[in-house]
Structures are given as C-alpha cells and as structure tokens.
PDB file of C-alpha atoms in Angstrom:
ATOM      1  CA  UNK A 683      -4.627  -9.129  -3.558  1.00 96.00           C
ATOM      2  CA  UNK A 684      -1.518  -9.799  -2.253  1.00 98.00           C
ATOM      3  CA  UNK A 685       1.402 -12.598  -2.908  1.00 98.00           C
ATOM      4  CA  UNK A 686       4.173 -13.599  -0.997  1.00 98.00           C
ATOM      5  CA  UNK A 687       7.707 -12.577  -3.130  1.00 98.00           C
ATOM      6  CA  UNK A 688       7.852 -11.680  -6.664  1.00 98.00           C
ATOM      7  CA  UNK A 689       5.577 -12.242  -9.080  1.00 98.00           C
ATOM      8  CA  UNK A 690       6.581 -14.846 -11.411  1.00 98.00           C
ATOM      9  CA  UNK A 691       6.074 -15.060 -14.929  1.00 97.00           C
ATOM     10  CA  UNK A 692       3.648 -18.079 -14.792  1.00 97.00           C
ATOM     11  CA  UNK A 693       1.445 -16.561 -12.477  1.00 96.00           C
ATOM     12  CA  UNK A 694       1.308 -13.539 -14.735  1.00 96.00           C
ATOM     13  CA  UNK A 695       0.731 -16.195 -17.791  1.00 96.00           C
ATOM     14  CA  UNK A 696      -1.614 -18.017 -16.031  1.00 94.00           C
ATOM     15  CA  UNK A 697      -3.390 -14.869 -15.490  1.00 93.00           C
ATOM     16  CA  UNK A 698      -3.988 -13.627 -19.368  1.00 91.00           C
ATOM     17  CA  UNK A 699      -5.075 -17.714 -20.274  1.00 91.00           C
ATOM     18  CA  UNK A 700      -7.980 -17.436 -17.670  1.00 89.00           C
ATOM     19  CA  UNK A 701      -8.859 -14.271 -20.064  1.00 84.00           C
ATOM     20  CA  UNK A 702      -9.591 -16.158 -22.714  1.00 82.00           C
ATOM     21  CA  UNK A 703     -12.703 -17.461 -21.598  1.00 88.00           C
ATOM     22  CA  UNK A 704     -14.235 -14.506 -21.544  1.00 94.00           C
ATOM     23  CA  UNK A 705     -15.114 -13.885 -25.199  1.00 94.00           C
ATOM     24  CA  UNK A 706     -16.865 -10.280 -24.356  1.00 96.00           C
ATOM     25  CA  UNK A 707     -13.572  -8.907 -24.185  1.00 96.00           C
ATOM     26  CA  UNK A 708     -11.696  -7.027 -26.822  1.00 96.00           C
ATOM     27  CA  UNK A 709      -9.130  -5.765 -24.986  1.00 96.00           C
ATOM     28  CA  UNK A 710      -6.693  -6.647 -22.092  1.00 96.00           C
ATOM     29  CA  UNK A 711      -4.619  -3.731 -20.412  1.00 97.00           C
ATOM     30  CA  UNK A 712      -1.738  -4.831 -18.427  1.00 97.00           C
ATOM     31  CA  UNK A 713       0.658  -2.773 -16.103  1.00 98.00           C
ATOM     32  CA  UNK A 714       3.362  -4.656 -14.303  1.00 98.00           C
ATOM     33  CA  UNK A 715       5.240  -2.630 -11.820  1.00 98.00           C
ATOM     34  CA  UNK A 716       9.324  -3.597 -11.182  1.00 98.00           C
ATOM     35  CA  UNK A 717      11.430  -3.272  -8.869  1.00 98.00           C
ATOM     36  CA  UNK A 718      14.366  -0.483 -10.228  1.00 97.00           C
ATOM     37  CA  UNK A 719      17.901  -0.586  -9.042  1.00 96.00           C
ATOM     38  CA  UNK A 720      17.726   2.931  -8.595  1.00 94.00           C
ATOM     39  CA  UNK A 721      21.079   4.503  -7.315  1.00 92.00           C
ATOM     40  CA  UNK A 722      20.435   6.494  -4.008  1.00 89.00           C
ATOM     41  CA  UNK A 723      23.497   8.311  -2.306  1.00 87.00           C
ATOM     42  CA  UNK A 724      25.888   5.907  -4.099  1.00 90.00           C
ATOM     43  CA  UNK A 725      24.104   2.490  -3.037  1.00 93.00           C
ATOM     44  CA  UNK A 726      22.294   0.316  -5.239  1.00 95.00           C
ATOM     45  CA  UNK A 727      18.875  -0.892  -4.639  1.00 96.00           C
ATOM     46  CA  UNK A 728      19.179  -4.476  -4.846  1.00 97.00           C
ATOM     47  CA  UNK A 729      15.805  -5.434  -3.292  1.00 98.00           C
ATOM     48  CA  UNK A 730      12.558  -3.943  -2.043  1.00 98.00           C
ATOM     49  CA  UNK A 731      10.527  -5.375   1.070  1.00 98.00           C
ATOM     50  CA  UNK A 732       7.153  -5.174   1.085  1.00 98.00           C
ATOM     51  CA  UNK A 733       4.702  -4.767   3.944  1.00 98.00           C
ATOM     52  CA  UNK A 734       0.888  -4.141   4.481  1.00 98.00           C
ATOM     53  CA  UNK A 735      -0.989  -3.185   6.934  1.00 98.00           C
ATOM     54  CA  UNK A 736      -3.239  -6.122   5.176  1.00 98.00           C
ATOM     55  CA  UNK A 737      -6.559  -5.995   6.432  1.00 97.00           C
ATOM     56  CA  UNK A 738      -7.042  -2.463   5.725  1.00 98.00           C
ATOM     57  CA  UNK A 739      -5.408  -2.675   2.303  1.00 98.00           C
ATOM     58  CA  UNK A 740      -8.113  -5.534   1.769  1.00 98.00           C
ATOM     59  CA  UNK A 741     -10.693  -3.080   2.546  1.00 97.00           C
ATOM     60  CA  UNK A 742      -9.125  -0.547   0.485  1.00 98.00           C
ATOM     61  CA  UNK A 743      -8.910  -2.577  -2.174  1.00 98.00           C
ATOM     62  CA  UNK A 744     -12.693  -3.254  -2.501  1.00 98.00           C
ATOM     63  CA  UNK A 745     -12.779   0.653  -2.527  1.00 98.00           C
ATOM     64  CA  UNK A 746     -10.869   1.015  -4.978  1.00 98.00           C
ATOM     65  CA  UNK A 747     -12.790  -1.738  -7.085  1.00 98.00           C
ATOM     66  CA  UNK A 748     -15.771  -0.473  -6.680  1.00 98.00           C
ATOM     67  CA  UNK A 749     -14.773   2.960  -7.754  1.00 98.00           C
ATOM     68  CA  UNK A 750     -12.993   1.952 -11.108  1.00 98.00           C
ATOM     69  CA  UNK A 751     -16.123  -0.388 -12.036  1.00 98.00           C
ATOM     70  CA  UNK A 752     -18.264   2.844 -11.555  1.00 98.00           C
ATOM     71  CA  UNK A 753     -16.419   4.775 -13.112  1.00 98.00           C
ATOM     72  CA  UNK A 754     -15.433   2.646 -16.255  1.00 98.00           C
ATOM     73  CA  UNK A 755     -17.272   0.002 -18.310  1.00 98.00           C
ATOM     74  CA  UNK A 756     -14.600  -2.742 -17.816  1.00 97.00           C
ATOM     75  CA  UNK A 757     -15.430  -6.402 -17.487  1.00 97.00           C
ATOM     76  CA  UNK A 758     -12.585  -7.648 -14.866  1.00 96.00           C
ATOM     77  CA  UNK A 759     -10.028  -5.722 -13.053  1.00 96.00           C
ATOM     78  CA  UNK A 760      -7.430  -8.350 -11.391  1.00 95.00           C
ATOM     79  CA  UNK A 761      -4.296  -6.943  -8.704  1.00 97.00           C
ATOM     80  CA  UNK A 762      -1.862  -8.481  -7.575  1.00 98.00           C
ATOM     81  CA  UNK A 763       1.091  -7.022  -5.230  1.00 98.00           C
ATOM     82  CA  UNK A 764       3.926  -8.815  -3.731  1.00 98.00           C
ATOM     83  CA  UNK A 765       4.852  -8.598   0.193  1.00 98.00           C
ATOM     84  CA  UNK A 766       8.218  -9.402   1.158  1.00 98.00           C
ATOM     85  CA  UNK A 767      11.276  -8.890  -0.920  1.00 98.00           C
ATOM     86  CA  UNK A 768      11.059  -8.677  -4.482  1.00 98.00           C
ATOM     87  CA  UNK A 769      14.414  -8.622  -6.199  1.00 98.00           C
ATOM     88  CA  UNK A 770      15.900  -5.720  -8.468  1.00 98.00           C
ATOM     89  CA  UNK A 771      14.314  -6.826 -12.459  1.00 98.00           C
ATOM     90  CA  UNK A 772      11.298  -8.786 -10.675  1.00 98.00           C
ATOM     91  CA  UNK A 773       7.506  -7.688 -10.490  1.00 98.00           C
ATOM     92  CA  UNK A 774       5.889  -6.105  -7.823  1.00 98.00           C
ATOM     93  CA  UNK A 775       2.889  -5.385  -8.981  1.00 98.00           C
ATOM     94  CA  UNK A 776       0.350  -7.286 -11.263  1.00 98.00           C
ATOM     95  CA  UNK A 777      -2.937  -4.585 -12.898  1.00 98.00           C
ATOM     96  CA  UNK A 778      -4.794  -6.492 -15.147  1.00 97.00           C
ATOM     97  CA  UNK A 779      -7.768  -5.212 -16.986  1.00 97.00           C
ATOM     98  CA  UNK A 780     -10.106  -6.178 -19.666  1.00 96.00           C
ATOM     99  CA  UNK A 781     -13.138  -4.538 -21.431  1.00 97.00           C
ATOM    100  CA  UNK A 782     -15.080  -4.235 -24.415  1.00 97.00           C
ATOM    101  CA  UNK A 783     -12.937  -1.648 -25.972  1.00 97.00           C
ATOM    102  CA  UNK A 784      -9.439  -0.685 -25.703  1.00 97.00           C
ATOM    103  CA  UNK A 785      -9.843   3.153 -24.391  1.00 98.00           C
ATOM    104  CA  UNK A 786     -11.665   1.888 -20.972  1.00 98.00           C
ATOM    105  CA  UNK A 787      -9.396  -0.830 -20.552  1.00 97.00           C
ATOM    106  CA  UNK A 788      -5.856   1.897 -20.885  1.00 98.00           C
ATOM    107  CA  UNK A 789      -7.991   4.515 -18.956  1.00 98.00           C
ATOM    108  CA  UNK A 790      -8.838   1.960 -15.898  1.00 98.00           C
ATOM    109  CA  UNK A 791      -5.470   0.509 -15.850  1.00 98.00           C
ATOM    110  CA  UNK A 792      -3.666   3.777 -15.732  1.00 98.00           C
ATOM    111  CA  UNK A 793      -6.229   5.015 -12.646  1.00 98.00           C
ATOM    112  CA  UNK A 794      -6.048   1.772 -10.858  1.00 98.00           C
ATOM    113  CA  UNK A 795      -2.042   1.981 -10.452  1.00 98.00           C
ATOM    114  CA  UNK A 796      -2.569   5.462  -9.462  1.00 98.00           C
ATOM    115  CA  UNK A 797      -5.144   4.707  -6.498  1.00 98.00           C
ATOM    116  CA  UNK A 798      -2.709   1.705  -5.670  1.00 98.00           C
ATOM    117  CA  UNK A 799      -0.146   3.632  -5.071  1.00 97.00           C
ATOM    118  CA  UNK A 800      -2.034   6.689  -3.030  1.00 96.00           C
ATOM    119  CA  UNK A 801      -4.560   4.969  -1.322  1.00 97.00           C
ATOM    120  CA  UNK A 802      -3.358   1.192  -0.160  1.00 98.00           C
ATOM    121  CA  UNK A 803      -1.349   1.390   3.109  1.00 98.00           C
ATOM    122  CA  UNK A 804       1.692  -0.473   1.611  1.00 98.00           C
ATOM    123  CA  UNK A 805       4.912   0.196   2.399  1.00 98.00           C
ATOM    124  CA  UNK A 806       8.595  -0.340   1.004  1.00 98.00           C
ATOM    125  CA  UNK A 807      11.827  -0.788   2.525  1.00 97.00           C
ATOM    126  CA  UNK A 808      14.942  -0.145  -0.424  1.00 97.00           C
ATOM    127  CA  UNK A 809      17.299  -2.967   0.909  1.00 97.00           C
ATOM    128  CA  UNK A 810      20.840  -1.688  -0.686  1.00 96.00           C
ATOM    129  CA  UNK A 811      22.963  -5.096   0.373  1.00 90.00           C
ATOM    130  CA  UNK A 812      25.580  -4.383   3.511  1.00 88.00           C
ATOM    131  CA  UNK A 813      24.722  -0.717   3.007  1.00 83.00           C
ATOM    132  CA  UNK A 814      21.781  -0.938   4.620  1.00 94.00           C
ATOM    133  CA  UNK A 815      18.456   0.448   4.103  1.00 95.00           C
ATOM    134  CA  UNK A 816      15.986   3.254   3.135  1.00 95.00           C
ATOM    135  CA  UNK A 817      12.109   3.557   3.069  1.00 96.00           C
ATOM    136  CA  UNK A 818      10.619   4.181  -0.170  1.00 95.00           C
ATOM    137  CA  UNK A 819       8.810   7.265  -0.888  1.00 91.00           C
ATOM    138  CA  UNK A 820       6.508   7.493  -3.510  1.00 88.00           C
ATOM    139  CA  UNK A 821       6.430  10.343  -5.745  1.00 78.00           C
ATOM    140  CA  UNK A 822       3.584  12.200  -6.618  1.00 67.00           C
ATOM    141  CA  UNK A 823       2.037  11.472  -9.965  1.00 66.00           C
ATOM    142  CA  UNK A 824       3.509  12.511 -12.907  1.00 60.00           C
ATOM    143  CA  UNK A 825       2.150  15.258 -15.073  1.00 55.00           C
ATOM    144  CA  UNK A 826       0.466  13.993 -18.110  1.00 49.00           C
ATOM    145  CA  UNK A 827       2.605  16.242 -20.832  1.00 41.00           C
TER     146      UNK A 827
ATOM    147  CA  UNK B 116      -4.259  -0.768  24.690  1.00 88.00           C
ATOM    148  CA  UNK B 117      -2.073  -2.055  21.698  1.00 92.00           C
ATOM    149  CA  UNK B 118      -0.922   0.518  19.177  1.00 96.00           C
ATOM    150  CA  UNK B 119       0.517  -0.773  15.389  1.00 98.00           C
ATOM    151  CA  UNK B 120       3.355   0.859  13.695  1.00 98.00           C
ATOM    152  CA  UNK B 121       4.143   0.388  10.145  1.00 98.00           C
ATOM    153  CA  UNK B 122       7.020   1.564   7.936  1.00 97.00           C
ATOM    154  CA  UNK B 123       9.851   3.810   9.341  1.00 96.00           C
ATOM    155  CA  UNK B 124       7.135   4.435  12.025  1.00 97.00           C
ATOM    156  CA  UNK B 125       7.846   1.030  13.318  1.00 97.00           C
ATOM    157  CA  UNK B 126      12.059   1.594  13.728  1.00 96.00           C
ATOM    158  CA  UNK B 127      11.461   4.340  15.811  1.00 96.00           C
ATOM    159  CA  UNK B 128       8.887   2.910  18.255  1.00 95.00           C
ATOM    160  CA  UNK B 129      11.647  -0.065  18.220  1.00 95.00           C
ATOM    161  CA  UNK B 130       8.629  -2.451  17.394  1.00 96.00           C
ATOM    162  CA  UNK B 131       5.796  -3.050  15.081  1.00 96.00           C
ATOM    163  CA  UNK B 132       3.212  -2.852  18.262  1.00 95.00           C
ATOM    164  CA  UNK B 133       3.334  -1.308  21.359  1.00 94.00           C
ATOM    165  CA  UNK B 134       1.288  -2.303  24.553  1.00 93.00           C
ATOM    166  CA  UNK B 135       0.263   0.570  26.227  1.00 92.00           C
ATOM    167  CA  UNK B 136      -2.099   2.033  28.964  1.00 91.00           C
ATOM    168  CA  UNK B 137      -5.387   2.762  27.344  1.00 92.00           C
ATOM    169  CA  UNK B 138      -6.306   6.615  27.278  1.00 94.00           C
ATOM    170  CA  UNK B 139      -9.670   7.842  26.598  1.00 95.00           C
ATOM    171  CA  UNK B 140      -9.020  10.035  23.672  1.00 96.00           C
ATOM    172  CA  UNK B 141      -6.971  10.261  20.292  1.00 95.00           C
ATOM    173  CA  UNK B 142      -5.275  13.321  21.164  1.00 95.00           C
ATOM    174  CA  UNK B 143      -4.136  11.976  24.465  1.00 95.00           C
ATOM    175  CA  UNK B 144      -2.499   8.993  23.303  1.00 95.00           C
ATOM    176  CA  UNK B 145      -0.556  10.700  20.674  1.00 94.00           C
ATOM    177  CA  UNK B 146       0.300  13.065  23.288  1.00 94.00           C
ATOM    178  CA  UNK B 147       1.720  10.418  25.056  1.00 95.00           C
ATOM    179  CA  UNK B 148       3.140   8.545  21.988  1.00 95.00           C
ATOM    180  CA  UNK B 149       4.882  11.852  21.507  1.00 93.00           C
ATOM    181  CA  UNK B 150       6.286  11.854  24.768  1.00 94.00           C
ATOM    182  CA  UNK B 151       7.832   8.583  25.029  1.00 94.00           C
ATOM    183  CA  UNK B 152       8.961   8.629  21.205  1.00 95.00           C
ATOM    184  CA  UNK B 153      10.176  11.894  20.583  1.00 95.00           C
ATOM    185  CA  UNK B 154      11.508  11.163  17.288  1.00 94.00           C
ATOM    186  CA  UNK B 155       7.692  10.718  16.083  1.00 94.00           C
ATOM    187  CA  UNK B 156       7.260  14.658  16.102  1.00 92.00           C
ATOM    188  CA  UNK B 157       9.567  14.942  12.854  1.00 93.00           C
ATOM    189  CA  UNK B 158       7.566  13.043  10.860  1.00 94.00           C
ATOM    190  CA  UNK B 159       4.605  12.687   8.751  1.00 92.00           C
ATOM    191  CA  UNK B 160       1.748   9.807   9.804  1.00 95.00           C
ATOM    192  CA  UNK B 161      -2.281   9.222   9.877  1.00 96.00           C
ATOM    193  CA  UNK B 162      -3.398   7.569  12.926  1.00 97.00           C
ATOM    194  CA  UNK B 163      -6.381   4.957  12.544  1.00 97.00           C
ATOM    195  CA  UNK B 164      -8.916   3.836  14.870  1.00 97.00           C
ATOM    196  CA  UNK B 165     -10.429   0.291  13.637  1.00 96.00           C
ATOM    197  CA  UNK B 166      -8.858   0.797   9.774  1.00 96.00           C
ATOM    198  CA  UNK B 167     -10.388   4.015   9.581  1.00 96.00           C
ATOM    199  CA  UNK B 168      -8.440   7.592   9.537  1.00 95.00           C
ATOM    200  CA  UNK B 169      -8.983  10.067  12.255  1.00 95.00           C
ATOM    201  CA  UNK B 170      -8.122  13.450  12.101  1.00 90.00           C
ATOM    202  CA  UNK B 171      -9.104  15.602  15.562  1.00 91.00           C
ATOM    203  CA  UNK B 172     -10.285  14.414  18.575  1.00 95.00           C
ATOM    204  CA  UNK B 173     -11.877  11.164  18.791  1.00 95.00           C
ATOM    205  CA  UNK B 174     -13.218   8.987  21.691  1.00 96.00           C
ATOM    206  CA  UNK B 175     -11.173   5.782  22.657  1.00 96.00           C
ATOM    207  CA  UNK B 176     -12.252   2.329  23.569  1.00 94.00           C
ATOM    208  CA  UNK B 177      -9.687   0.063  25.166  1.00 91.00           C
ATOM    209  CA  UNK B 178     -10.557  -2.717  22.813  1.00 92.00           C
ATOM    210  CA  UNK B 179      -9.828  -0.262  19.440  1.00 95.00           C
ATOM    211  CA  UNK B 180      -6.911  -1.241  16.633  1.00 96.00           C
ATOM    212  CA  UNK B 181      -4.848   1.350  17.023  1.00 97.00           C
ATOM    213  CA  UNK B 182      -2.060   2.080  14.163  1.00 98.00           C
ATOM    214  CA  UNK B 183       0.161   4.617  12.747  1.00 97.00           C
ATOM    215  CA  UNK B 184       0.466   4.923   9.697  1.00 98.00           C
ATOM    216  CA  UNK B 185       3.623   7.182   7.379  1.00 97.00           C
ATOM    217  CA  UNK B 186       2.612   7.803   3.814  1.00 97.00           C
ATOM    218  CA  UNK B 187       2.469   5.010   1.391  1.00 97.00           C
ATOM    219  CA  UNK B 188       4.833   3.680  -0.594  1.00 97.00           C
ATOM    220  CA  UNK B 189       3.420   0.749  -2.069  1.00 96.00           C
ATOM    221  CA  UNK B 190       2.545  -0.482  -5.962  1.00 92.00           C
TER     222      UNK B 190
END
C-alpha cells in the first residue's frame, strides 16, 4: 500500500485504465488526499514526511479491507499512500473504489479514508523550510452537517 | 531487548530504536523508559508487543518487537 514520494498523476491514470476491464462496474469513487500549505504560527508548510511503522500498517491494512468488503458490496478497493516527502499541491494519498452502484462506491470511499487515517500507524512530519518542523496531528472527523 | 519509536516519540528517545536490557513485564519497561526519558511522561502513545496494542500488564519475552507508538497522523 505504500509508495515512495508523491503520487504522480500517471500512476493515478494508470490506476482508473486497469478499471476498465472490469465491465461489472458502474461506478468508480476516488479520494485523493494533498498535501495543504497550511499556515501554522506564521510558517508555511512546504512539505510533509511520511513514515510507517510498515509492517503493522500492512497488517492493518488487510483489516481494514476486510472490514469495508463486509461491510459494502464493492468490487475493488485500491490504496495507495506515499512515505517520504510529498511536496505542498502533490498527493498523498490514493482511495480508489469501484462497485456496482454509485451509493456503495461514495459510502466505502468516504469510510476507507476515515479508517486510514484512525487506524494505520502513519505518521507526518510538517517540514516548514529553514523554520523547521512540526508533527502532524490529525483531527478528529468532521461532523457530517 | 530493542524498543521502536516512531513520530515525535522518536526525537525524544534521540533515536528511532533503543537497545535496552530486557525486563520481564510491560509495565516495567515503561517504567524504565520513563525513567531514562522523562520527557515521555507528557505525552500521549500505545505501546505494542509483536504489532499488537497492549494496554495493562503484559508478560515480556526478550525476543518481542517492542514499539511506541503517538497517535496517527497519516492519510
């Protein structure tokens, strides 16, 4: 599940063609996750590095795939997270799902970012240039309005 | 005994793993983690035993994976 640096544009491409062999599907759901220049304390995040403690977030993972294919009727569910620095304005995070019909699809996606982000021991370091350096904390799930 | 530190967890022990003499229980070697990194006490972190959580008391074998772990801030 994991990649090292950002996740390029081709991969991501390459990605949704391999879809198209699968003529089952009617939908494909797809979250990419960026890093933000966020301002903190007047310095600007200008990259994030990512690190794993990997072969529990493998383990994890498979968890966490089992669990969505329960719980959904989805055909594929495909990850795919960076480690090492990923640049302000480049992807992070690859969630790609695909189903029969659209509401499992949106529903599976949405979940599977969620439990990313909770569950996977992953970890992010805000790199702010010569200023230094903050760990990332995540915050808790937004409210669904 | 060799104990893993990820995250900000890491800075503070000065290291991402630590080589240390094997105790025989979880509470002991946090105890002594404490001890020798007194920083560690301000923070937040799950300590695993062969990738899986423990919370309370658990027995230790010398050959275990050790880690602490702070709260996650991937995806």
């Amino acid at each position: 599940m994991f990649t090292g640096g950002p996740i390029e544009s081709t991969m991501i491409a390459e990605r949704i063609r391999r879809l198209a062999s699968d003529k089952r599907s009617g939908a494909c759901e797809i979250f990419l996750g960026q890093v933000r220049d966020d301002e903190i304390e007047g310095a600007r995040v200008e990259a994030i590095e990512y690190t794993a403690y990997k072969s529990m977030a493998q383990s994890r993972y498979e968890e966490l795939r089992e669990k969505i294919f329960d719980r959904y009727p989805i055909r594929n569910l495909d990850v795919l997270h960076s480690l090492g620095i990923v640049e302000a304005g480049e992807t992070s995070l690859l969630v790609l799902v695909t189903s029969e019909h659209r509401e499992e699809a949106m529903a599976a996606c949405r979940e599977t970012v969620d439990l990313i982000k909770s569950t996977l021991p992953i970890w992010g370091k805000e790199l702010f240039g010569s200023e230094g350096y903050a760990w990332k904390e995540n915050r808790e799930k937004p409210n669904n309005g | 005994m060799i104990v893993h530190f990820f995250g900000k967890l890491a800075d503070i022990a000065g290291s991402k793993k630590l080589r240390l003499e094997p105790r025989k229980c979880s509470e002991d070697l946090l105890r002594m983690l404490e001890e020798k990194l007194p920083e560690l006490e301000q923070y937040e972190y799950m300590l695993t035993v062969n990738e899986e959580m423990v919370s309370g008391n658990r027995e230790l074998d010398p050959n275990d994976e050790i880690a602490l772990l702070p709260p996650f801030s991937g995806g």
